[in-house]
Structure formats: structure tokens, C-alpha cells
Short mmCIF file of C-alpha atoms in Angstrom, two decimals:
data_model
loop_
_atom_site.label_atom_id
_atom_site.label_comp_id
_atom_site.label_asym_id
_atom_site.label_seq_id
_atom_site.Cartn_x
_atom_site.Cartn_y
_atom_site.Cartn_z
CA MET A 1 -19.26 -46.12 42.15
CA ALA A 2 -22.59 -47.07 43.78
CA VAL A 3 -25.43 -44.59 43.52
CA GLY A 4 -27.12 -43.30 46.29
CA SER A 5 -30.04 -41.23 46.92
CA SER A 6 -27.87 -38.10 46.85
CA ASP A 7 -27.47 -38.42 43.18
CA LEU A 8 -30.98 -38.48 42.50
CA LEU A 9 -31.57 -35.59 44.69
CA ARG A 10 -28.41 -33.84 42.67
CA GLN A 11 -29.87 -34.98 38.97
CA THR A 12 -33.40 -33.87 39.96
CA ALA A 13 -32.08 -30.72 41.36
CA VAL A 14 -30.22 -29.92 37.93
CA THR A 15 -33.29 -31.12 35.99
CA ILE A 16 -35.40 -28.39 38.04
CA SER A 17 -32.65 -25.74 37.96
CA LEU A 18 -32.74 -26.39 33.97
CA VAL A 19 -36.69 -25.75 33.86
CA ILE A 20 -36.48 -22.32 35.86
CA CYS A 21 -33.26 -21.15 33.69
CA ILE A 22 -35.34 -22.00 30.55
CA VAL A 23 -38.14 -20.16 31.81
CA GLY A 24 -36.43 -17.45 33.20
CA SER A 25 -34.71 -16.90 29.26
CA MET A 26 -37.90 -16.81 27.85
CA ILE A 27 -39.26 -14.10 29.95
CA GLY A 28 -36.06 -12.43 29.17
CA VAL A 29 -37.04 -12.70 25.59
CA GLY A 30 -40.61 -11.32 26.02
CA VAL A 31 -42.21 -14.37 25.44
CA PHE A 32 -44.38 -14.40 28.65
CA GLY A 33 -45.08 -10.97 28.22
CA GLY A 34 -41.72 -9.53 30.09
CA THR A 35 -39.84 -6.99 28.68
CA PRO A 36 -36.57 -8.10 26.77
CA ILE A 37 -33.52 -7.44 28.41
CA ALA A 38 -32.36 -4.89 25.90
CA GLN A 39 -35.43 -2.66 26.78
CA ALA A 40 -35.65 -3.37 30.51
CA ALA A 41 -34.13 -1.31 32.94
CA GLY A 42 -34.53 1.90 30.75
CA GLY A 43 -32.52 0.10 28.23
CA ALA A 44 -29.13 0.16 30.10
CA LEU A 45 -28.33 -2.85 28.49
CA ALA A 46 -28.87 -2.06 24.66
CA ALA A 47 -26.37 -2.61 22.80
CA ASP A 48 -25.71 1.09 22.33
CA SER A 49 -25.84 1.98 26.15
CA THR A 50 -21.80 2.12 26.62
CA LEU A 51 -18.33 1.04 25.05
CA LEU A 52 -18.60 -2.11 26.53
CA ALA A 53 -22.00 -3.33 25.25
CA PRO A 54 -21.49 -5.75 22.46
CA ALA A 55 -23.48 -5.46 19.27
CA THR A 56 -26.96 -7.21 19.25
CA PRO A 57 -26.14 -10.41 17.17
CA ALA A 58 -23.38 -11.39 20.08
CA PHE A 59 -26.28 -12.43 22.12
CA SER A 60 -27.31 -15.31 19.88
CA ILE A 61 -24.69 -17.54 21.81
CA TRP A 62 -27.20 -17.68 24.62
CA SER A 63 -28.83 -20.50 22.45
CA VAL A 64 -25.82 -22.38 21.87
CA VAL A 65 -25.04 -22.36 25.80
CA TYR A 66 -29.00 -23.38 26.37
CA ALA A 67 -28.74 -26.03 24.35
CA GLY A 68 -25.45 -27.51 25.71
CA LEU A 69 -27.12 -26.88 29.23
CA VAL A 70 -30.30 -29.02 27.93
CA ALA A 71 -27.67 -31.61 26.58
CA TYR A 72 -25.69 -31.39 30.21
CA THR A 73 -28.87 -32.27 31.79
CA VAL A 74 -29.86 -35.25 30.13
CA TRP A 75 -26.09 -36.19 30.27
CA GLN A 76 -25.76 -36.68 33.57
CA TRP A 77 -29.21 -38.85 33.81
CA LEU A 78 -26.64 -41.75 31.88
CA PRO A 79 -26.60 -44.61 34.02
CA SER A 80 -22.92 -44.26 33.25
CA GLN A 81 -22.74 -40.76 34.70
CA ARG A 82 -25.17 -41.02 37.78
CA ALA A 83 -22.60 -41.77 40.17
CA ASN A 84 -19.47 -40.52 38.22
CA SER A 85 -17.05 -38.43 40.22
CA ARG A 86 -17.28 -35.71 37.54
CA GLN A 87 -20.69 -35.18 37.64
CA ARG A 88 -20.84 -35.37 41.56
CA SER A 89 -18.53 -32.61 41.80
CA LEU A 90 -20.22 -30.44 38.88
CA GLY A 91 -23.80 -31.10 39.77
CA TRP A 92 -24.91 -29.02 41.88
CA ILE A 93 -22.67 -25.99 40.74
CA VAL A 94 -24.21 -26.17 37.27
CA ALA A 95 -27.62 -25.98 39.12
CA ALA A 96 -26.44 -22.94 41.05
CA SER A 97 -25.35 -21.71 37.82
CA MET A 98 -29.02 -21.96 36.29
CA ILE A 99 -30.88 -20.24 39.49
CA LEU A 100 -28.51 -17.54 39.25
CA ASN A 101 -28.98 -17.22 35.48
CA ALA A 102 -32.67 -16.86 35.77
CA ALA A 103 -32.40 -14.50 39.00
CA TRP A 104 -30.34 -12.41 36.93
CA ILE A 105 -32.62 -12.06 33.86
CA LEU A 106 -35.65 -11.26 36.77
CA SER A 107 -33.69 -8.67 38.52
CA VAL A 108 -32.94 -6.74 35.05
CA GLN A 109 -36.82 -7.36 34.36
CA ALA A 110 -37.60 -5.51 37.51
CA GLY A 111 -35.06 -2.68 36.84
CA TRP A 112 -32.58 -3.51 39.91
CA LEU A 113 -29.36 -3.20 37.85
CA PHE A 114 -27.33 -2.87 41.04
CA VAL A 115 -28.35 -6.26 42.36
CA SER A 116 -28.19 -7.68 38.69
CA VAL A 117 -24.73 -7.06 39.27
CA LEU A 118 -24.50 -8.76 42.22
CA VAL A 119 -25.96 -11.51 40.42
CA ILE A 120 -24.15 -12.28 37.45
CA LEU A 121 -20.79 -11.75 39.83
CA ALA A 122 -22.17 -14.44 41.69
CA LEU A 123 -22.82 -16.27 38.33
CA LEU A 124 -19.04 -15.75 37.38
CA ALA A 125 -17.79 -16.80 40.61
CA THR A 126 -20.02 -20.01 40.65
CA LEU A 127 -19.01 -21.15 36.77
CA ILE A 128 -14.93 -20.46 37.91
CA LEU A 129 -15.55 -22.72 40.64
CA ALA A 130 -17.10 -25.45 37.88
CA PHE A 131 -14.12 -24.63 35.63
CA LEU A 132 -11.65 -24.90 38.33
CA ARG A 133 -13.24 -28.56 38.89
CA TYR A 134 -13.52 -29.83 35.46
CA SER A 135 -9.84 -28.60 34.60
CA GLN A 136 -8.93 -30.89 37.14
CA SER A 137 -9.43 -34.02 34.94
CA ARG A 138 -10.08 -34.53 31.35
CA ALA A 139 -13.14 -35.64 29.77
CA ALA A 140 -13.28 -39.30 29.16
CA SER A 141 -15.07 -39.27 25.54
CA TRP A 142 -15.43 -36.70 22.94
CA VAL A 143 -19.33 -36.47 23.78
CA GLU A 144 -18.42 -35.66 27.37
CA ALA A 145 -16.00 -32.92 26.43
CA VAL A 146 -18.33 -31.41 24.20
CA VAL A 147 -21.45 -31.48 26.33
CA VAL A 148 -19.71 -30.93 30.04
CA ASP A 149 -16.61 -28.86 29.27
CA GLY A 150 -17.61 -27.30 26.07
CA THR A 151 -20.87 -25.92 27.58
CA LEU A 152 -19.22 -24.95 30.66
CA GLY A 153 -16.52 -23.21 28.95
CA LEU A 154 -18.74 -21.14 26.61
CA TYR A 155 -21.28 -20.53 29.59
CA LEU A 156 -18.28 -19.22 31.52
CA GLY A 157 -16.57 -17.22 28.25
CA TRP A 158 -19.26 -15.39 27.52
CA THR A 159 -20.05 -14.26 31.15
CA SER A 160 -16.59 -13.07 31.67
CA VAL A 161 -17.41 -10.60 28.92
CA ALA A 162 -20.77 -9.92 29.98
CA VAL A 163 -19.97 -9.18 33.48
CA CYS A 164 -18.17 -6.04 31.90
CA ALA A 165 -21.07 -4.75 30.09
CA ASN A 166 -23.52 -5.37 33.22
CA ILE A 167 -20.96 -3.53 35.40
CA ALA A 168 -20.67 -0.26 33.07
CA ALA A 169 -24.02 -0.24 32.31
CA ALA A 170 -25.24 -0.25 36.18
CA LEU A 171 -22.93 2.11 36.59
CA LYS A 172 -23.78 4.73 33.91
CA ALA A 173 -27.36 4.25 35.42
CA ALA A 174 -26.19 5.43 38.67
CA GLY A 175 -24.63 8.57 37.08
CA PHE A 176 -21.12 7.52 37.41
CA SER A 177 -18.96 10.30 35.78
CA GLY A 178 -15.41 8.31 35.51
CA PHE A 179 -13.59 10.63 38.19
CA GLY A 180 -12.89 12.95 35.05
CA VAL A 181 -11.29 10.50 33.56
CA ARG A 182 -12.60 9.82 29.60
CA PRO A 183 -14.45 7.14 29.16
CA GLU A 184 -12.40 5.49 26.61
CA ILE A 185 -9.48 4.99 29.02
CA TRP A 186 -12.11 3.41 31.67
CA SER A 187 -13.03 0.72 28.53
CA VAL A 188 -9.66 0.18 26.97
CA GLY A 189 -8.46 -0.36 30.91
CA VAL A 190 -11.55 -3.01 31.67
CA LEU A 191 -10.53 -4.51 27.99
CA VAL A 192 -6.89 -5.30 28.92
CA VAL A 193 -8.11 -6.79 32.58
CA VAL A 194 -10.50 -9.25 30.35
CA ALA A 195 -7.56 -10.21 28.03
CA ALA A 196 -5.30 -10.81 30.94
CA VAL A 197 -8.00 -13.05 32.49
CA GLY A 198 -8.69 -14.97 29.30
CA ILE A 199 -4.92 -15.79 29.25
CA ALA A 200 -4.83 -16.97 32.57
CA LEU A 201 -7.79 -19.06 32.07
CA ALA A 202 -6.21 -20.77 28.69
CA ILE A 203 -3.40 -21.54 30.83
CA LYS A 204 -4.90 -22.60 33.68
CA GLY A 205 -7.20 -24.87 31.27
CA HIS A 206 -4.66 -26.14 29.01
CA GLY A 207 -5.54 -24.39 26.11
CA ARG A 208 -9.81 -24.99 25.97
CA LEU A 209 -11.02 -23.86 23.03
CA ALA A 210 -14.71 -23.30 23.94
CA LEU A 211 -13.80 -20.99 26.81
CA ALA A 212 -11.53 -18.80 24.59
CA ALA A 213 -14.35 -18.60 21.68
CA ALA A 214 -16.67 -17.63 23.67
CA ILE A 215 -14.35 -14.51 25.19
CA ALA A 216 -13.29 -13.96 21.53
CA TRP A 217 -16.88 -13.81 20.42
CA GLY A 218 -17.96 -11.51 22.78
CA LEU A 219 -15.27 -9.04 22.92
CA ALA A 220 -15.32 -9.09 18.57
CA TRP A 221 -18.85 -8.02 18.94
CA ILE A 222 -17.90 -5.27 21.45
CA THR A 223 -15.32 -4.25 18.47
CA VAL A 224 -18.33 -4.28 15.60
CA GLY A 225 -20.57 -2.55 17.92
CA ARG A 226 -18.21 0.56 18.82
CA SER A 227 -16.95 0.43 14.88
CA ALA A 228 -20.64 0.71 13.56
CA ASP A 229 -23.08 1.38 16.03
CA SER A 230 -23.32 4.55 18.68
CA PRO A 231 -21.38 5.40 20.83
CA GLU A 232 -18.66 4.80 18.30
CA SER A 233 -15.20 4.62 19.79
CA PHE A 234 -12.28 3.71 17.73
CA PRO A 235 -9.74 3.04 20.76
CA THR A 236 -12.18 0.67 22.46
CA ALA A 237 -13.09 -1.28 19.08
CA VAL A 238 -9.13 -1.66 18.57
CA ALA A 239 -8.67 -2.92 22.22
CA ALA A 240 -11.45 -5.43 22.04
CA ALA A 241 -10.13 -6.72 18.72
CA VAL A 242 -6.69 -7.07 20.35
CA ALA A 243 -7.78 -8.74 23.31
CA ALA A 244 -10.06 -11.42 21.45
CA ALA A 245 -6.96 -11.86 19.19
CA LEU A 246 -4.56 -12.37 22.15
CA VAL A 247 -7.23 -14.56 24.15
CA LEU A 248 -7.80 -16.90 20.99
CA GLY A 249 -3.75 -17.14 20.44
CA ALA A 250 -3.01 -18.00 23.81
CA ALA A 251 -5.64 -20.64 24.07
CA ILE A 252 -4.46 -22.16 20.53
CA THR A 253 -0.81 -21.88 21.44
CA VAL A 254 -1.27 -23.98 24.58
CA ARG A 255 -3.60 -26.09 23.76
CA THR A 256 -0.67 -27.10 20.68
CA ARG A 257 1.87 -27.23 23.28
CA THR A 258 -0.05 -29.66 25.37
CA ALA A 259 -0.98 -31.82 22.51
CA LEU A 260 2.94 -31.76 21.50
CA ALA A 261 3.89 -32.62 25.03
CA GLY A 262 1.21 -35.37 25.04
CA GLY A 263 2.18 -36.96 21.87
CA SER A 264 6.04 -36.99 23.03
CA ALA A 265 5.75 -38.83 25.92
CA GLY A 266 3.49 -41.61 24.22
CA GLY A 267 -0.22 -40.35 24.86
CA GLY A 268 -1.60 -41.18 28.40
CA ALA A 269 -3.73 -38.85 29.95
CA SER A 270 -2.94 -35.75 28.07
CA ALA A 271 -4.19 -37.71 24.87
CA LEU A 272 -7.67 -37.54 26.48
CA PRO A 273 -9.89 -35.39 25.22
CA ARG A 274 -10.83 -31.91 26.28
CA ARG A 275 -12.47 -28.46 24.84
#
């Protein structure tokens, strides 16, 4: 494909968005004097704030996601990728996701929890759109499968869990009482929805492991948090563990069946890599 000015504009936008995203993340951990996310907004998003809050180590996945976004940004500058149809379909979406990521951090820093919910929902929708785009075709190489599909899969998977924790924190801060229903019933119900969504994404994405692994990672740390830290909740811990196992199991099952079907068909497009 011919390289046009729109390609250069897209590549530049992705790069600028990455810089904004990284600066935002540094603000979020307090590097530039900002309040760390766990302490911002009165600690509403701390690991012990709600039943759906993952334990603190869960957030280390952001380091992997940010590293992947850096790799993606470099990848999309390669001459072979500049006019690539896959990158053309994803570039602006990824750029938007990184801007939204920074906006979410700043909204939490400002204590605007309701706004942060709207932003993270927009981020989730953006990443789902990216997922639908890159799921339409397979990566041309294992490098692309890791850098593009893998990075965006981790990003979406973790955000799928984070959005639940964010909404729960905002509702608690707003004084939501759950209409008299026990908190454990709400938390288990939400985890059932997360499991259903994770399984649906596993089927739609033909068993993409990075996506399922990120969802399972977040759910597993909810299990740890509700087992070892306050507020403790045995039903929530069990539900999160079961949900994690179901999502990961669904992805592995779908991926295995897809691989076997591809092998029996003699390879072809199904033999190309995906993450």
C-alpha cells in the first residue's frame, strides 16, 4: 500500500498519545508530586476500599501494559507497518485509549470519581472496538502477535476488571447502600457478569490468551484481597477464583479447538499467530 500523509499523522498521534499516557502514569504513582492513585480521592480506589478491589500487587500489570504500548508505538513506525491495513485500523483507536488512560488518572487525582467512571467506560469501549478490529485478522508474525494483539489483549483484560472496581468505589463514595441487598450478593453478581463477558471474549477472539490471562490476573488478586485483607469476604473470594478459572479455561479450550481445527484443515490462515 502507498504511504500517505494520513499515515504519518496517525503514527505521530500514537507517539504523542504515548508520551501523554506515560506522563499521566508517572503522575498517578506520585513521581511529579501527585497523589498516588491508591491514596487519591480519599482512598476510594485503595486495595481495601470495596469487595471488588484487587490486592495491591495486581496493579503491577500496568508495567507490562505500558511496556507493550511503547513496543507497539515503535512497531507502528517500522517501514513495513506504516501503510499496513491492520495498523491503519488500530492506530487512532490505540491513541485514543492512551489519552483516555491519562484522563482517567487525572480525574481520580482531582477526586472526580463519577467522571473517572465515565472515562474508564469510554476506555473500555475503545479497547473493545480495538479488539473487534484486530480479531478480524491474524497477526502476520509472532512479533506482531505479541506486540499488537498481546499488548491490547492485556490492556482490555485488565480494564475489564478495573472498571468494576472503579464503579464500586464511586458508588460507595456516593453513599450507595445497595438497596438493602447484602454487599456479597452484589459482588458475586458482578463477578458472574465479568466471567460471562470474559468467556464471550474468549469465544469471539478465538481463545486469545493475553486477554484471558489479564482478566484472570485481576480476578485472582480480588480473591487474594478478599481472603487476606479487609474487607474480607469468603463468597467474593470464591466467586472471583471460580470466575478466573472459567475465563482462563474457556480461552484455553477455544484456542485448543481452533488449533486442532486448523491442523486438520491443513493450516492456512488458522495457522497464523494470535495472542
